[in-house]
Coordinates of C-alpha atoms in Angstrom, one line a residue:
M1 CA 2.9 37.8 -34.3
E2 CA 3.3 41.0 -36.2
H3 CA 4.6 44.1 -34.3
Q4 CA 2.7 47.3 -34.4
D5 CA 4.4 50.6 -35.3
R6 CA 6.9 49.3 -37.8
D7 CA 6.3 52.1 -40.2
G8 CA 3.8 50.1 -42.1
V9 CA 6.1 47.3 -43.2
E10 CA 4.2 44.2 -43.9
M11 CA 5.9 40.9 -42.8
P12 CA 6.4 38.3 -45.5
A13 CA 3.5 35.8 -45.3
D14 CA 5.7 32.7 -45.4
P15 CA 9.3 33.5 -46.3
G16 CA 10.9 30.2 -45.1
L17 CA 14.5 29.5 -45.8
R18 CA 15.5 31.6 -48.8
T19 CA 18.6 31.6 -50.9
T20 CA 19.6 32.6 -54.4
D21 CA 21.7 30.4 -56.7
H22 CA 24.6 32.8 -57.7
E23 CA 28.1 32.7 -56.1
P24 CA 29.2 35.4 -53.6
G25 CA 30.7 38.3 -55.3
S26 CA 29.2 37.5 -58.7
P27 CA 27.8 40.1 -61.0
A28 CA 24.4 39.6 -59.5
T29 CA 25.8 41.2 -56.4
D30 CA 28.1 43.7 -58.0
R31 CA 25.4 45.4 -60.2
N32 CA 24.3 47.4 -57.1
P33 CA 26.5 50.1 -55.6
P34 CA 28.3 48.7 -52.6
N35 CA 26.7 49.6 -49.3
G36 CA 26.9 48.6 -45.7
G37 CA 24.5 45.7 -45.8
T38 CA 26.1 44.3 -49.0
R39 CA 29.6 44.4 -47.5
M40 CA 28.4 42.8 -44.2
A41 CA 26.8 40.0 -46.2
Q42 CA 30.0 39.5 -48.2
V43 CA 32.0 39.1 -45.0
L44 CA 29.6 36.4 -43.8
A45 CA 29.7 34.6 -47.2
Q46 CA 33.5 34.7 -47.1
H47 CA 33.5 33.1 -43.7
G48 CA 31.2 30.3 -44.8
C49 CA 28.0 31.4 -43.1
S50 CA 25.2 29.2 -44.3
H51 CA 22.2 30.4 -42.1
V52 CA 21.1 33.6 -40.5
F53 CA 18.2 33.5 -38.1
T54 CA 15.8 36.5 -38.1
L55 CA 12.4 38.1 -38.0
M56 CA 12.2 40.8 -40.6
G57 CA 11.4 44.4 -39.7
D58 CA 11.9 47.7 -41.4
G59 CA 15.2 48.2 -39.6
N60 CA 17.0 45.1 -40.9
M61 CA 15.1 44.3 -44.1
H62 CA 17.8 45.7 -46.3
F63 CA 20.4 43.6 -44.6
L64 CA 18.3 40.5 -45.3
T65 CA 18.1 41.4 -49.0
A66 CA 21.8 41.6 -49.1
L67 CA 22.2 38.2 -47.4
Q68 CA 19.9 36.7 -50.0
Q69 CA 22.0 38.1 -52.8
E70 CA 25.0 36.3 -51.2
S71 CA 23.1 33.0 -51.2
I72 CA 23.0 32.8 -47.4
G73 CA 20.0 31.0 -46.1
I74 CA 17.5 33.2 -44.2
V75 CA 15.5 31.4 -41.5
E76 CA 12.5 33.5 -40.7
V77 CA 11.2 32.7 -37.2
R78 CA 7.9 33.7 -35.6
H79 CA 9.4 35.5 -32.6
E80 CA 12.7 37.3 -32.2
S81 CA 13.6 35.4 -29.0
A82 CA 13.6 32.2 -31.2
A83 CA 16.1 33.8 -33.6
V84 CA 18.7 34.1 -30.8
A85 CA 18.0 30.6 -29.4
M86 CA 18.2 29.0 -32.8
A87 CA 21.5 30.8 -33.4
E88 CA 22.8 29.4 -30.1
G89 CA 21.7 25.9 -31.0
F90 CA 23.2 26.2 -34.5
G91 CA 26.6 27.4 -33.2
W92 CA 26.6 24.7 -30.5
A93 CA 26.1 21.9 -33.0
K94 CA 28.3 23.4 -35.7
G95 CA 31.1 24.6 -33.5
S96 CA 31.2 28.1 -34.9
V97 CA 29.9 31.6 -34.4
A98 CA 26.3 31.8 -35.4
I99 CA 24.6 34.9 -36.7
C100 CA 21.1 36.3 -36.1
T101 CA 19.5 39.7 -36.7
V102 CA 16.4 41.6 -35.6
T103 CA 15.0 45.0 -36.0
H104 CA 15.1 47.9 -33.6
G105 CA 12.8 48.6 -30.6
P106 CA 10.4 45.8 -29.8
G107 CA 12.3 43.5 -32.2
F108 CA 15.3 43.8 -29.9
T109 CA 13.5 43.7 -26.6
H110 CA 11.8 40.5 -27.6
T111 CA 15.2 38.8 -27.6
A112 CA 15.9 39.4 -23.9
T113 CA 15.5 36.0 -22.4
S114 CA 17.4 34.2 -25.1
L115 CA 20.2 36.7 -24.9
V116 CA 20.6 36.2 -21.1
V117 CA 20.5 32.4 -21.6
A118 CA 23.2 32.6 -24.3
A119 CA 25.3 34.9 -22.1
R120 CA 25.0 32.6 -19.1
N121 CA 25.9 29.6 -21.3
R122 CA 28.9 31.5 -22.7
S123 CA 27.7 30.8 -26.2
P124 CA 29.6 32.7 -29.0
L125 CA 27.1 34.3 -31.4
V126 CA 26.6 37.7 -33.1
L127 CA 23.2 39.5 -33.0
V128 CA 23.1 42.2 -35.6
V129 CA 20.4 44.5 -34.3
A130 CA 19.1 47.5 -36.3
E131 CA 19.0 50.9 -34.7
T132 CA 16.7 53.8 -35.5
S133 CA 18.3 56.4 -37.7
A134 CA 19.6 59.6 -36.1
D135 CA 16.5 61.7 -37.2
Y136 CA 13.9 59.1 -36.1
L137 CA 11.3 60.3 -33.6
G138 CA 8.8 57.5 -33.6
A139 CA 7.6 55.1 -30.9
Q140 CA 10.5 52.6 -31.3
R141 CA 13.2 55.1 -30.1
F142 CA 15.0 53.2 -27.4
D143 CA 18.4 53.1 -25.6
Q144 CA 19.4 49.7 -26.9
M145 CA 22.9 49.8 -25.3
R146 CA 21.5 50.0 -21.8
F147 CA 19.1 47.2 -22.6
A148 CA 22.0 45.0 -23.8
E149 CA 23.9 45.8 -20.6
A150 CA 20.9 44.5 -18.5
C151 CA 21.0 41.3 -20.7
E152 CA 24.7 40.9 -19.8
V153 CA 25.9 41.1 -23.4
P154 CA 28.5 43.4 -24.9
Y155 CA 27.1 45.9 -27.4
H156 CA 29.0 47.9 -30.1
R157 CA 27.3 50.7 -32.0
V158 CA 28.5 51.3 -35.5
R159 CA 29.2 55.0 -35.9
P160 CA 28.7 57.0 -39.0
G161 CA 31.9 56.7 -41.1
E162 CA 32.8 53.3 -39.5
D163 CA 32.9 50.3 -41.9
P164 CA 30.0 48.0 -40.8
A165 CA 31.7 45.0 -42.5
A166 CA 34.8 45.5 -40.4
A167 CA 32.7 46.0 -37.3
L168 CA 30.9 42.7 -38.0
E169 CA 34.2 40.8 -38.5
N170 CA 35.4 42.3 -35.2
A171 CA 32.2 41.2 -33.5
M172 CA 32.7 37.6 -34.7
S173 CA 36.3 37.6 -33.4
A174 CA 35.1 39.0 -30.1
A175 CA 32.4 36.4 -29.7
L176 CA 35.0 33.7 -30.0
R177 CA 37.6 35.4 -27.8
L178 CA 35.0 36.2 -25.1
T179 CA 33.0 33.0 -25.6
S180 CA 30.0 35.2 -25.4
P181 CA 27.2 36.6 -27.5
V182 CA 28.0 40.0 -28.9
I183 CA 25.6 42.6 -30.2
L184 CA 26.3 44.8 -33.2
G185 CA 24.0 47.8 -33.5
V186 CA 23.7 49.2 -37.0
A187 CA 21.5 52.2 -37.8
S188 CA 19.0 51.1 -40.4
D189 CA 20.1 53.8 -42.9
L190 CA 23.7 52.4 -42.7
F191 CA 22.7 49.2 -44.3
I192 CA 21.9 51.1 -47.5
A193 CA 24.5 53.9 -47.2
P194 CA 27.8 53.6 -49.2
A195 CA 30.5 51.7 -47.4
P196 CA 34.2 51.2 -48.1
A197 CA 35.2 48.0 -49.8
V198 CA 36.6 45.2 -47.8
G199 CA 39.2 42.7 -48.9
K200 CA 38.8 38.9 -48.7
R201 CA 39.5 37.3 -45.4
S202 CA 40.2 33.8 -44.2
G203 CA 37.2 31.8 -43.3
A204 CA 39.1 29.9 -40.6
Y205 CA 38.5 30.9 -37.0
E206 CA 40.2 29.2 -34.1
I207 CA 39.0 29.6 -30.5
V208 CA 42.2 30.7 -28.7
A209 CA 41.8 31.0 -24.9
E210 CA 43.8 33.7 -23.3
V211 CA 45.6 31.6 -20.7
D212 CA 47.1 33.1 -17.6
R213 CA 49.7 30.5 -16.9
E214 CA 50.7 32.2 -13.6
A215 CA 47.1 31.9 -12.2
S216 CA 46.8 28.3 -13.5
S217 CA 50.1 27.4 -11.8
A218 CA 49.0 29.0 -8.5
A219 CA 45.6 27.1 -8.6
A220 CA 47.4 23.9 -9.4
D221 CA 49.7 24.3 -6.3
V222 CA 46.6 24.7 -4.1
I223 CA 44.9 21.6 -5.6
L224 CA 48.1 19.5 -5.5
T225 CA 48.5 20.3 -1.7
A226 CA 44.9 19.3 -1.1
L227 CA 45.1 16.1 -3.2
S228 CA 48.2 15.0 -1.3
T229 CA 46.2 14.5 1.9
A230 CA 42.8 13.6 0.5
R231 CA 41.5 10.1 0.8
S232 CA 38.4 10.3 -1.3
P233 CA 38.7 13.0 -4.0
V234 CA 36.1 13.8 -6.6
F235 CA 36.6 15.8 -9.8
I236 CA 33.5 17.5 -11.3
A237 CA 33.4 18.8 -14.8
G238 CA 31.1 21.6 -15.8
R239 CA 30.1 23.3 -19.0
G240 CA 33.3 25.3 -19.0
L241 CA 35.4 22.2 -19.3
L242 CA 33.2 20.8 -22.0
R243 CA 33.5 24.0 -24.0
A244 CA 37.3 23.9 -23.6
K245 CA 37.5 20.2 -24.7
G246 CA 39.4 19.2 -21.6
T247 CA 37.9 15.7 -21.1
R248 CA 41.0 13.6 -21.8
P249 CA 43.4 15.6 -19.5
L250 CA 41.0 15.4 -16.6
T251 CA 40.5 11.6 -17.0
E252 CA 44.3 11.2 -17.0
L253 CA 44.4 13.2 -13.8
A254 CA 41.6 11.2 -12.2
E255 CA 43.4 8.0 -13.1
H256 CA 46.6 9.2 -11.5
W257 CA 44.9 10.2 -8.2
G258 CA 42.2 7.5 -8.1
A259 CA 39.5 10.2 -8.1
A260 CA 35.9 9.8 -8.9
L261 CA 34.6 11.6 -12.0
A262 CA 31.3 13.4 -12.2
T263 CA 29.6 16.1 -14.2
T264 CA 27.1 18.9 -14.0
V265 CA 23.9 18.5 -16.0
P266 CA 25.2 20.5 -19.0
A267 CA 28.3 18.3 -19.2
K268 CA 26.3 15.1 -19.0
G269 CA 27.9 12.1 -20.7
L270 CA 31.4 13.6 -20.7
F271 CA 32.9 10.5 -19.0
D272 CA 30.5 7.8 -20.1
G273 CA 32.3 4.5 -20.4
H274 CA 35.1 5.4 -18.0
P275 CA 35.3 3.0 -15.0
Q276 CA 35.6 6.0 -12.5
N277 CA 32.6 7.8 -13.9
L278 CA 29.7 8.5 -11.5
G279 CA 27.5 10.4 -13.9
I280 CA 25.7 13.6 -12.8
S281 CA 26.5 15.2 -9.5
G282 CA 23.6 16.6 -7.4
G283 CA 19.9 16.4 -7.4
L284 CA 19.9 14.3 -10.5
S285 CA 22.4 11.7 -9.3
H286 CA 21.4 8.1 -9.2
V287 CA 21.4 6.4 -5.8
E288 CA 24.7 4.5 -6.4
A289 CA 26.5 7.8 -7.4
E290 CA 25.0 9.8 -4.6
T291 CA 26.2 7.2 -2.0
I292 CA 29.8 7.6 -3.2
L293 CA 29.7 11.4 -3.6
K294 CA 28.6 11.9 0.0
R295 CA 31.8 10.2 1.1
A296 CA 34.1 12.7 -0.6
D297 CA 36.5 14.6 1.5
L298 CA 37.8 16.7 -1.4
V299 CA 35.9 18.0 -4.4
V300 CA 37.6 19.8 -7.3
A301 CA 35.2 21.4 -9.7
F302 CA 36.5 22.5 -13.1
G303 CA 34.5 25.0 -15.2
S304 CA 31.3 24.7 -13.0
S305 CA 29.4 27.4 -11.1
L306 CA 28.6 24.8 -8.5
D307 CA 24.9 25.8 -8.4
R308 CA 22.5 24.3 -6.0
G309 CA 21.5 21.6 -8.4
T310 CA 25.1 20.3 -8.6
T311 CA 25.6 20.2 -4.8
S312 CA 22.0 19.4 -3.8
S313 CA 21.7 22.8 -2.2
G314 CA 25.0 22.2 -0.3
R315 CA 23.9 19.0 1.3
L316 CA 25.8 16.6 -0.9
F317 CA 29.3 17.6 0.1
Q318 CA 28.9 18.7 3.7
R319 CA 32.0 16.8 4.8
A320 CA 34.2 17.8 1.9
R321 CA 36.6 20.7 1.1
I322 CA 35.6 22.1 -2.3
L323 CA 38.0 23.8 -4.7
Q324 CA 36.4 25.6 -7.6
V325 CA 38.5 26.3 -10.7
I326 CA 36.6 29.0 -12.6
D327 CA 37.6 31.7 -15.1
E328 CA 34.8 34.2 -14.3
T329 CA 34.2 35.9 -11.0
S330 CA 30.5 36.1 -11.5
A331 CA 30.2 32.3 -11.4
M332 CA 32.2 31.8 -8.2
A333 CA 30.3 29.9 -5.5
S334 CA 29.9 31.5 -2.1
A335 CA 29.4 28.5 0.3
D336 CA 31.7 28.4 3.4
N337 CA 33.4 25.2 2.3
V338 CA 34.1 26.4 -1.2
T339 CA 37.4 28.0 -2.2
P340 CA 37.2 29.7 -5.6
L341 CA 40.4 29.6 -7.7
L342 CA 40.3 32.1 -10.6
A343 CA 42.1 30.3 -13.4
E344 CA 41.6 28.6 -16.7
A345 CA 40.5 25.0 -16.2
V346 CA 42.4 23.1 -18.9
A347 CA 45.6 25.0 -18.2
T348 CA 45.3 24.1 -14.5
I349 CA 44.7 20.4 -15.3
E350 CA 47.8 20.4 -17.5
E351 CA 49.8 22.0 -14.7
L352 CA 48.6 19.2 -12.3
L353 CA 49.5 16.5 -14.8
A354 CA 53.0 18.0 -15.3
Q355 CA 53.5 17.8 -11.5
A356 CA 52.1 14.3 -11.1
R357 CA 54.6 12.1 -9.3
G358 CA 54.8 8.5 -8.1
P359 CA 52.6 5.6 -9.0
A360 CA 48.9 6.0 -9.8
R361 CA 46.5 5.5 -6.9
H362 CA 43.8 2.9 -7.1
P363 CA 40.2 4.4 -7.0
W364 CA 38.9 4.7 -3.5
F365 CA 35.4 3.5 -4.5
A366 CA 33.9 0.5 -6.3
P367 CA 32.9 1.2 -9.9
V368 CA 29.2 1.7 -10.5
P369 CA 27.1 0.2 -13.4
P370 CA 26.3 2.4 -16.5
D371 CA 23.6 5.0 -16.0
A372 CA 20.9 3.0 -17.7
E373 CA 21.3 0.1 -15.3
C374 CA 21.4 2.4 -12.3
W375 CA 18.3 4.2 -13.3
A376 CA 16.5 0.9 -13.9
H377 CA 16.4 0.5 -10.1
D378 CA 14.3 3.7 -9.9
L379 CA 11.6 1.9 -11.9
K380 CA 11.7 -1.0 -9.5
E381 CA 11.8 1.0 -6.3
F382 CA 9.0 3.4 -7.3
P383 CA 6.7 1.5 -9.6
T384 CA 3.5 3.2 -10.9
R385 CA 0.2 2.3 -12.4
P386 CA -0.5 5.3 -14.7
A387 CA -4.2 6.1 -15.2
A388 CA -5.9 4.9 -18.3
G389 CA -4.9 7.0 -21.3
S390 CA -1.5 8.0 -19.8
V391 CA 2.0 6.6 -19.5
D392 CA 4.9 6.7 -17.0
P393 CA 7.5 9.0 -18.7
R394 CA 10.4 7.1 -17.2
P395 CA 10.2 3.8 -19.2
S396 CA 8.9 5.8 -22.2
L397 CA 12.1 7.9 -22.3
A398 CA 14.3 5.0 -21.5
A399 CA 12.9 3.2 -24.6
L400 CA 13.5 6.4 -26.6
S401 CA 17.1 6.4 -25.4
R402 CA 17.6 2.8 -26.6
H403 CA 16.4 3.7 -30.1
L404 CA 18.4 6.9 -30.5
P405 CA 20.8 6.9 -33.5
A406 CA 24.4 6.7 -32.3
D407 CA 25.2 10.2 -33.7
A408 CA 22.0 12.0 -32.6
N409 CA 21.9 15.4 -30.9
V410 CA 19.8 15.5 -27.7
V411 CA 18.4 18.8 -26.4
V412 CA 16.6 18.8 -23.0
G413 CA 14.4 21.6 -21.8
N414 CA 13.9 22.8 -18.2
G415 CA 11.2 21.9 -15.8
H416 CA 9.9 18.7 -14.3
C417 CA 10.3 17.0 -17.6
S418 CA 14.1 17.5 -17.4
G419 CA 14.2 15.4 -14.2
F420 CA 13.0 12.4 -16.3
A421 CA 14.8 13.2 -19.6
T422 CA 18.2 14.0 -18.1
T423 CA 18.3 10.8 -16.2
F424 CA 16.6 8.3 -18.4
V425 CA 18.0 9.4 -21.8
D426 CA 21.7 8.6 -22.3
V427 CA 24.0 10.7 -24.5
P428 CA 24.4 8.7 -27.8
A429 CA 27.8 7.1 -28.2
D430 CA 28.8 9.4 -31.0
G431 CA 26.2 12.1 -30.4
R432 CA 25.9 15.2 -28.2
F433 CA 23.8 16.5 -25.3
F434 CA 22.7 20.1 -24.7
A435 CA 20.8 21.2 -21.6
A436 CA 18.7 24.2 -22.5
H437 CA 18.5 25.2 -18.9
G438 CA 20.3 28.6 -18.9
F439 CA 18.8 31.3 -16.7
G440 CA 16.4 28.7 -15.3
S441 CA 14.0 29.4 -18.2
I442 CA 11.5 27.0 -19.7
G443 CA 10.6 27.3 -23.4
Q444 CA 14.1 27.5 -24.8
A445 CA 14.6 23.9 -25.9
L446 CA 12.5 23.9 -29.1
P447 CA 14.2 26.8 -30.9
T448 CA 17.6 25.8 -29.6
A449 CA 17.1 22.3 -31.0
T450 CA 15.8 23.7 -34.3
G451 CA 19.1 25.6 -34.8
A452 CA 21.1 22.4 -33.9
A453 CA 19.0 20.4 -36.4
L454 CA 19.7 22.9 -39.2
A455 CA 23.4 22.9 -38.4
T456 CA 23.6 19.1 -38.7
P457 CA 20.9 18.0 -41.2
E458 CA 22.6 14.6 -41.7
K459 CA 21.9 13.8 -38.0
K460 CA 18.7 13.3 -36.1
T461 CA 18.1 16.0 -33.4
V462 CA 15.8 15.1 -30.6
V463 CA 14.4 17.7 -28.2
I464 CA 12.5 16.7 -25.0
E465 CA 10.3 19.4 -23.6
G466 CA 7.3 19.9 -21.3
D467 CA 3.9 20.8 -22.6
A468 CA 3.8 24.3 -21.1
A469 CA 7.2 25.0 -22.4
F470 CA 6.4 23.7 -25.8
M471 CA 3.3 25.9 -26.0
M472 CA 5.5 29.0 -25.4
H473 CA 7.0 28.5 -28.8
L474 CA 4.4 26.5 -30.6
A475 CA 4.5 28.9 -33.5
E476 CA 8.1 27.9 -34.1
A477 CA 6.8 24.5 -35.2
D478 CA 6.0 26.3 -38.4
T479 CA 9.6 27.4 -38.6
V480 CA 10.8 23.8 -38.2
A481 CA 8.5 22.6 -41.0
R482 CA 9.4 25.5 -43.4
S483 CA 13.1 25.1 -42.9
G484 CA 13.1 21.3 -43.3
A485 CA 14.8 20.6 -40.0
N486 CA 15.4 16.9 -39.2
L487 CA 13.9 17.2 -35.7
T488 CA 11.9 15.0 -33.4
V489 CA 10.1 16.9 -30.6
V490 CA 9.1 14.8 -27.6
V491 CA 6.5 16.6 -25.5
V492 CA 6.1 15.3 -22.0
N493 CA 2.5 16.3 -21.5
D494 CA 1.2 16.2 -17.9
G495 CA -1.4 18.9 -18.6
A496 CA 0.1 21.3 -16.1
L497 CA 3.1 23.5 -15.1
G498 CA 4.7 20.3 -13.7
T499 CA 7.3 21.7 -11.2
E500 CA 4.9 24.2 -9.8
Y501 CA 2.1 21.7 -9.6
Q502 CA 4.2 19.3 -7.6
R503 CA 5.5 21.9 -5.2
L504 CA 2.0 23.3 -4.6
A505 CA 0.7 19.8 -4.1
F506 CA 3.4 19.1 -1.6
D507 CA 2.4 22.3 0.3
D508 CA -1.3 21.5 0.0
D509 CA -1.7 24.9 -1.5
H510 CA -4.0 25.1 -4.5
A511 CA -2.1 22.9 -6.9
E512 CA -5.0 23.1 -9.3
L513 CA -3.8 26.6 -10.2
A514 CA -0.9 25.0 -12.0
V515 CA -3.2 22.8 -14.1
V516 CA -3.1 24.5 -17.5
G517 CA -4.2 21.8 -19.9
T518 CA -3.2 21.8 -23.6
P519 CA -6.2 20.3 -25.5
G520 CA -5.5 19.7 -29.1
L521 CA -1.7 20.0 -28.8
A522 CA -1.1 17.3 -31.4
D523 CA -3.7 18.8 -33.7
A524 CA -2.1 22.2 -33.4
A525 CA 1.4 20.8 -34.2
R526 CA -0.1 18.8 -37.1
A527 CA -1.6 21.9 -38.6
L528 CA 1.8 23.6 -38.4
G529 CA 3.5 20.8 -40.3
A530 CA 4.5 18.1 -37.9
R531 CA 3.9 14.4 -38.3
I532 CA 2.2 13.3 -35.0
I533 CA 2.5 10.3 -32.8
V534 CA 0.6 10.1 -29.5
L535 CA 1.7 7.6 -26.9
A536 CA -1.0 7.1 -24.3
D537 CA -0.8 3.3 -23.8
P538 CA 2.4 1.7 -22.4
R539 CA 1.9 -1.3 -24.7
D540 CA 2.6 1.0 -27.7
T541 CA 5.9 2.3 -26.4
E542 CA 8.5 0.6 -28.5
Q543 CA 6.6 1.1 -31.8
A544 CA 5.9 4.7 -31.0
V545 CA 9.5 5.7 -30.1
A546 CA 10.9 3.9 -33.1
A547 CA 8.5 5.7 -35.5
A548 CA 9.2 9.0 -33.8
L549 CA 12.9 8.8 -34.8
E550 CA 12.2 8.5 -38.6
P551 CA 13.6 11.4 -40.7
G552 CA 11.9 14.7 -40.9
F553 CA 9.8 16.7 -38.4
V554 CA 8.0 14.5 -36.0
L555 CA 6.2 15.3 -32.7
L556 CA 5.8 12.5 -30.1
E557 CA 3.3 13.4 -27.4
L558 CA 3.8 11.5 -24.2
R559 CA 0.5 11.8 -22.3
T560 CA 1.8 11.3 -18.8
D561 CA 0.4 10.8 -15.3
R562 CA 1.1 13.6 -12.9
A563 CA 1.4 11.1 -10.1
V564 CA 4.8 10.1 -11.4
L565 CA 7.6 12.1 -9.8
S566 CA 11.2 12.4 -10.9
R567 CA 13.8 11.4 -8.3
H568 CA 14.7 15.0 -7.8
M569 CA 11.0 15.9 -7.0
R570 CA 10.7 13.0 -4.7
W571 CA 13.7 14.2 -2.8
L572 CA 12.2 17.7 -2.6
H573 CA 9.0 16.2 -1.1
H574 CA 11.1 14.1 1.3
A575 CA 13.4 16.9 2.4
R576 CA 10.7 19.6 2.6
G577 CA 13.0 21.9 0.8
V578 CA 13.3 23.7 -2.5
A579 CA 16.3 23.2 -4.8
S580 CA 17.2 24.7 -8.2
M581 CA 16.6 22.7 -11.4
D582 CA 19.6 24.5 -13.0

């Protein structure tokens, strides 16, 4: 959608992914006098930036022309929020700081949800946002720094006389150091104003955590004392441990203490294949894991906010003492049986390993089968007969899981569909899993997965999303097609706002208000460039999911029966409570 009041600038009709074929710093660049935008583009080229996600406006258009001159791919999205989400997905899959840019005023405010999501996910990226010039008096005048503060993201405004290129490089370093999105505000006239030259810089960036060894040592002392008397300990790994690559040290620690291993949803798959692995902790646990978790007398969580989903709203660990190792005060849990320990997770685990004494303990519980086998019981215990023209999403997604390439990326959206996808789709053996659940928002999965697909074009990226959430960013299907992303979109289509429908149905309170059908979903996606497969008959399942994983942009629509509930939603109905899907 085009914004109004952008000083008459007409958006490109179909810019797609654009590059030029000359080398950075070649005469094609040097013919023009050096300016702020050119120098910023040169910095990105020197650091190997291959893609920048954007929606052009009059504020950032000169920056985009400079990027094109440096042969950096420009991915034009259809809504600014998608630019930030795609950058987050790109950086997650690539393991680097990703770059996006939007114009001032409404271009910036449209990024709000994706900025908060990236901030809560601790995703390092840089958003270059244009600012209005000092003499601007039009409708788009706006205090962007205050808006950024509300979105929980650091904001730096480039001042007149400051080198925008140096500011951009500092922003990239800060994003890594803080593991956070960072916003760089650049007045539109500074993109074309003369700027001082910048020398070449190394393209290698390492994420170096600022470790407080004293805090980690103190946290380790508390945990060691608790472990010495615990009979049934459980270690839970969250997104923070996944980000810090602390998997192996924690498995060694669990092996020494005989502790069970579990994860939050964002860290799903971290311990797959380990005999002490229980899978996901909380509302999306399978029955075998939940039975063991309830017996825990000590839970130590590393890098997890311990939200209601991980603890089943506090009911899962009622008998346990809980120690939470977390490196940010905003994520500390507040339950009475939780003791937060402000420390860096991996450093704390290393301290615990250094102090490990005596022979290793045997696990206090019997091993459980792999997730796929455990969840097979769900199908037997709660069989369904879907109405004609629909399927049960559980066996459909289990079949998808069996067909996934070993190195695939899997991105799962939020909502009722995630209760099926997170449980019935395994993390591929050599692949990765990303839960696009940050901020509890729906609609983030498609753009996030698009960024991941562009970062790893040699791999298949699969995104699983609900119909209402997919419709929020339907226009980005065009971006997927134009950019050539190797993406399979699986839409779990129950013709409703699934979570709200089930909760209203449980309350007997006008569930029909949540029925918002999506007629022609497949036709709309086809018109925007997708190859379409519709699965509405269980007999076609194996053929449909295999075809959906072929290279290119494919949309698989699962027309599902609303009578089928995820285990999480069945639990809600049984317990007469409400729990977070986070």
